[in-house]
Amino acid sequence: MFYFIGLGLGDAKDITVKGLEIVKGAKRVYLEAYTSILTDGKEKLEEFYGREVILADRDMVEQQSDELFQDADEEDVAFLVVGDPFGATTHSDLVLRAQQKGLQYKVIHNASILNAAGCCGLQLYSFGEVISIVFWTDTWKPDSYYERIAANCKRGLHTLCLLDIKVKEQSIENLMKGRQIYEPPRYMTVSQAACQLLEIAERKRNAGEIPAFTENTICVGLSRVGAEDQRIASGTLKELSQTDLGNPLHSLVIAGHMHPLEIDMLREFAVNPTTFNTFSEDQKVK
Amino acid sequence: MFYFIGLGLGDAKDITVKGLEIVKGAKRVYLEAYTSILTDGKEKLEEFYGREVILADRDMVEQQSDELFQDADEEDVAFLVVGDPFGATTHSDLVLRAQQKGLQYKVIHNASILNAAGCCGLQLYSFGEVISIVFWTDTWKPDSYYERIAANCKRGLHTLCLLDIKVKEQSIENLMKGRQIYEPPRYMTVSQAACQLLEIAERKRNAGEIPAFTENTICVGLSRVGAEDQRIASGTLKELSQTDLGNPLHSLVIAGHMHPLEIDMLREFAVNPTTFNTFSEDQKVK
């Protein structure tokens, strides 16, 4: 059996009891290590499981699935994914390849940022489509996700923004010279994402449009959700562009219309209660 | 400390290792027992935890939170919620009451149907707003959620429909006579939900509108997600109205536009591969 096992969002102990039993009994244990991170790394997981953990990078998962699947028709193989196996990162392609090989698979679900984001107090019922914000470069500053945020805002829905992760990237020089040297991993912060959104709002204004959000739109910054040192900060987009939420991973929520209960919850996390009270009033459900 | 602990979706072993440690060490353990169910009931949970579990019904949670919070400033109290504490069911109101009392709280997240629904192969990125479908009565057949489904469909997004649960309900006779006699719990099935949706589509057609979905729209029925006997069935809305997915809980997804990979995944669960191939073509992303 090939098991997709969600690890949840915090540390080693966020695996489920069922998931841990499977890991302990599996022939091989892989950790998908390119789309998210826990606060615990490979070594801590190995210590907690009492098992060797094999890091599976994107190449291995996408190109060398035969290695992952080896003997999984006769033995148990565990494939660990931070969050939920079908949460923010989807492994449907791997499921299909397993099925094509006639392999059986099972999924052990866990928390994903897609549902854990509810801890800020915004109701998950009132979220629209999720979007991803990618790192801009000097010459490439895409804003195609703006339309989806705008569509959510128009319906009064909140937007969860997943923030970019760059792992195992090569510099152009190293890439051209074929050197297997990788840059340090980069994780987009709430502040960086908020700065991009402010620039996009400015672009829209310069183009004569009324932007779907402004510097005064109430947003929520989340960092390390589910971990001991998780942080939640609510405030205007401008305020969040100036707020340091510490170590990764970060996520950002753009609030739509808010019920009084949602406003009461968010107020607990306000970086500035005065501006929060002023501007949250504009987004209150009429 | 007052702990909100998600139990996940399947059985007792879907609690996280961290959650289990807290349950074992807590002074009192409550189980929120009116918005969802596990395949294991109170007795099995007690056996697995080695602890007494106190059922908390809606009255207790909404009216008698003082009892829940008692001594939580000095001792650990665990409040167990099926799924994630801030998933399909939100406990923001309880969080706010804890805060008003100056109590500290922590959340132990877990899988919720909101992310576990991804197991059917539809990408969670492409879901719009979640909706709830309630039981109709002979005289009350609301369809206000239709507009939200239509808004999702218009944007090509999938719609997760949470299906009604009726627990601890009184008949009108018992209610009027003040008798504390409750009806057996009722859980809406995929088939029942699909029948309602078909009737709503018919209403729209009779009103001269083009409905957002028809009897040929590809949908997915899910039952007991995360449990050993979980079932997934894809097919047209009409087919799902005639499909029995067994024991509760059920959920229904109305597919929007689908990528070829999503169609490949759903095909594995098709109740009728021929009609699936015909009608999924109409919803394929162009």
PDB file of N, CA and C in Angstrom, chain B residues 5 14 33 37 60-62 77 79 84 86 103 106 115 118 127 143 145 147 162 165 173 199 201 203 218 246 268:
ATOM      1  N   ILE B   5      -9.419  21.109  20.325  1.00  0.00           N
ATOM      2  CA  ILE B   5      -8.666  20.045  19.674  1.00  0.00           C
ATOM      3  C   ILE B   5      -9.483  19.414  18.543  1.00  0.00           C
ATOM      4  N   ASP B  14      -7.538   9.326  14.474  1.00  0.00           N
ATOM      5  CA  ASP B  14      -7.256  10.482  13.635  1.00  0.00           C
ATOM      6  C   ASP B  14      -6.916  11.730  14.442  1.00  0.00           C
ATOM      7  N   ALA B  33     -20.775  17.577  20.280  1.00  0.00           N
ATOM      8  CA  ALA B  33     -21.471  16.424  19.704  1.00  0.00           C
ATOM      9  C   ALA B  33     -22.703  16.785  18.912  1.00  0.00           C
ATOM     10  N   ILE B  37     -19.989  14.067  13.286  1.00  0.00           N
ATOM     11  CA  ILE B  37     -19.773  12.796  13.977  1.00  0.00           C
ATOM     12  C   ILE B  37     -18.526  12.110  13.432  1.00  0.00           C
ATOM     13  N   MET B  60     -25.139  23.447  26.021  1.00  0.00           N
ATOM     14  CA  MET B  60     -23.999  23.609  26.917  1.00  0.00           C
ATOM     15  C   MET B  60     -22.974  24.571  26.316  1.00  0.00           C
ATOM     16  N   VAL B  61     -22.692  24.403  25.023  1.00  0.00           N
ATOM     17  CA  VAL B  61     -21.653  25.227  24.398  1.00  0.00           C
ATOM     18  C   VAL B  61     -22.110  26.678  24.275  1.00  0.00           C
ATOM     19  N   GLU B  62     -23.388  26.860  23.930  1.00  0.00           N
ATOM     20  CA  GLU B  62     -23.840  28.227  23.667  1.00  0.00           C
ATOM     21  C   GLU B  62     -24.352  28.941  24.909  1.00  0.00           C
ATOM     22  N   VAL B  77      -8.172  22.131  30.141  1.00  0.00           N
ATOM     23  CA  VAL B  77      -9.473  21.593  29.751  1.00  0.00           C
ATOM     24  C   VAL B  77      -9.447  21.386  28.233  1.00  0.00           C
ATOM     25  N   PHE B  79     -11.451  20.601  24.704  1.00  0.00           N
ATOM     26  CA  PHE B  79     -12.753  20.675  24.032  1.00  0.00           C
ATOM     27  C   PHE B  79     -12.560  20.084  22.632  1.00  0.00           C
ATOM     28  N   ASP B  84     -11.779  20.090  12.128  1.00  0.00           N
ATOM     29  CA  ASP B  84     -10.928  21.145  12.678  1.00  0.00           C
ATOM     30  C   ASP B  84     -11.794  22.091  13.507  1.00  0.00           C
ATOM     31  N   PHE B  86     -11.875  25.140  13.651  1.00  0.00           N
ATOM     32  CA  PHE B  86     -12.339  26.301  12.895  1.00  0.00           C
ATOM     33  C   PHE B  86     -12.635  25.925  11.445  1.00  0.00           C
ATOM     34  N   LEU B 103      -9.247  34.035  29.745  1.00  0.00           N
ATOM     35  CA  LEU B 103      -8.663  32.687  29.658  1.00  0.00           C
ATOM     36  C   LEU B 103      -7.732  32.588  28.464  1.00  0.00           C
ATOM     37  N   LYS B 106      -5.595  27.502  23.242  1.00  0.00           N
ATOM     38  CA  LYS B 106      -4.769  27.054  22.120  1.00  0.00           C
ATOM     39  C   LYS B 106      -5.600  26.161  21.213  1.00  0.00           C
ATOM     40  N   ASN B 115     -10.731  20.721   3.558  1.00  0.00           N
ATOM     41  CA  ASN B 115      -9.529  20.399   2.791  1.00  0.00           C
ATOM     42  C   ASN B 115      -9.511  18.934   2.360  1.00  0.00           C
ATOM     43  N   GLY B 118     -10.474  17.442  -1.102  1.00  0.00           N
ATOM     44  CA  GLY B 118      -9.510  17.355  -2.202  1.00  0.00           C
ATOM     45  C   GLY B 118      -9.177  15.934  -2.609  1.00  0.00           C
ATOM     46  N   PHE B 127     -11.865  25.776  -5.860  1.00  0.00           N
ATOM     47  CA  PHE B 127     -13.161  25.806  -5.178  1.00  0.00           C
ATOM     48  C   PHE B 127     -13.530  27.256  -4.871  1.00  0.00           C
ATOM     49  N   ASP B 143     -34.081  28.021  -1.277  1.00  0.00           N
ATOM     50  CA  ASP B 143     -33.035  27.777  -2.266  1.00  0.00           C
ATOM     51  C   ASP B 143     -32.086  28.981  -2.368  1.00  0.00           C
ATOM     52  N   TYR B 145     -29.233  29.425  -1.319  1.00  0.00           N
ATOM     53  CA  TYR B 145     -27.831  29.087  -1.626  1.00  0.00           C
ATOM     54  C   TYR B 145     -27.578  28.969  -3.133  1.00  0.00           C
ATOM     55  N   GLU B 147     -27.873  31.098  -5.480  1.00  0.00           N
ATOM     56  CA  GLU B 147     -27.148  32.238  -6.058  1.00  0.00           C
ATOM     57  C   GLU B 147     -25.638  32.101  -5.846  1.00  0.00           C
ATOM     58  N   LEU B 162     -21.987  21.381   2.025  1.00  0.00           N
ATOM     59  CA  LEU B 162     -22.086  20.671   3.297  1.00  0.00           C
ATOM     60  C   LEU B 162     -23.552  20.329   3.507  1.00  0.00           C
ATOM     61  N   ILE B 165     -27.392  18.352   9.107  1.00  0.00           N
ATOM     62  CA  ILE B 165     -27.409  17.391  10.207  1.00  0.00           C
ATOM     63  C   ILE B 165     -28.464  17.860  11.194  1.00  0.00           C
ATOM     64  N   GLU B 173     -45.078  18.441  18.258  1.00  0.00           N
ATOM     65  CA  GLU B 173     -45.949  18.023  19.371  1.00  0.00           C
ATOM     66  C   GLU B 173     -45.181  18.001  20.697  1.00  0.00           C
ATOM     67  N   GLU B 199     -34.488  19.835  -8.276  1.00  0.00           N
ATOM     68  CA  GLU B 199     -35.763  20.553  -8.189  1.00  0.00           C
ATOM     69  C   GLU B 199     -35.542  22.067  -8.344  1.00  0.00           C
ATOM     70  N   ALA B 201     -33.089  23.462 -10.064  1.00  0.00           N
ATOM     71  CA  ALA B 201     -32.804  23.709 -11.488  1.00  0.00           C
ATOM     72  C   ALA B 201     -34.111  23.768 -12.279  1.00  0.00           C
ATOM     73  N   ARG B 203     -37.084  24.616 -11.076  1.00  0.00           N
ATOM     74  CA  ARG B 203     -37.736  25.897 -10.737  1.00  0.00           C
ATOM     75  C   ARG B 203     -37.196  27.028 -11.604  1.00  0.00           C
ATOM     76  N   ILE B 218     -21.554  17.467 -13.962  1.00  0.00           N
ATOM     77  CA  ILE B 218     -20.740  16.488 -13.231  1.00  0.00           C
ATOM     78  C   ILE B 218     -20.577  16.934 -11.781  1.00  0.00           C
ATOM     79  N   GLY B 246     -24.288   5.046   1.291  1.00  0.00           N
ATOM     80  CA  GLY B 246     -24.152   4.396   2.590  1.00  0.00           C
ATOM     81  C   GLY B 246     -24.271   5.343   3.767  1.00  0.00           C
ATOM     82  N   GLU B 268     -11.885   7.888 -12.161  1.00  0.00           N
ATOM     83  CA  GLU B 268     -11.649   6.682 -11.343  1.00  0.00           C
ATOM     84  C   GLU B 268     -12.844   6.372 -10.439  1.00  0.00           C
TER      85      GLU B 268
END
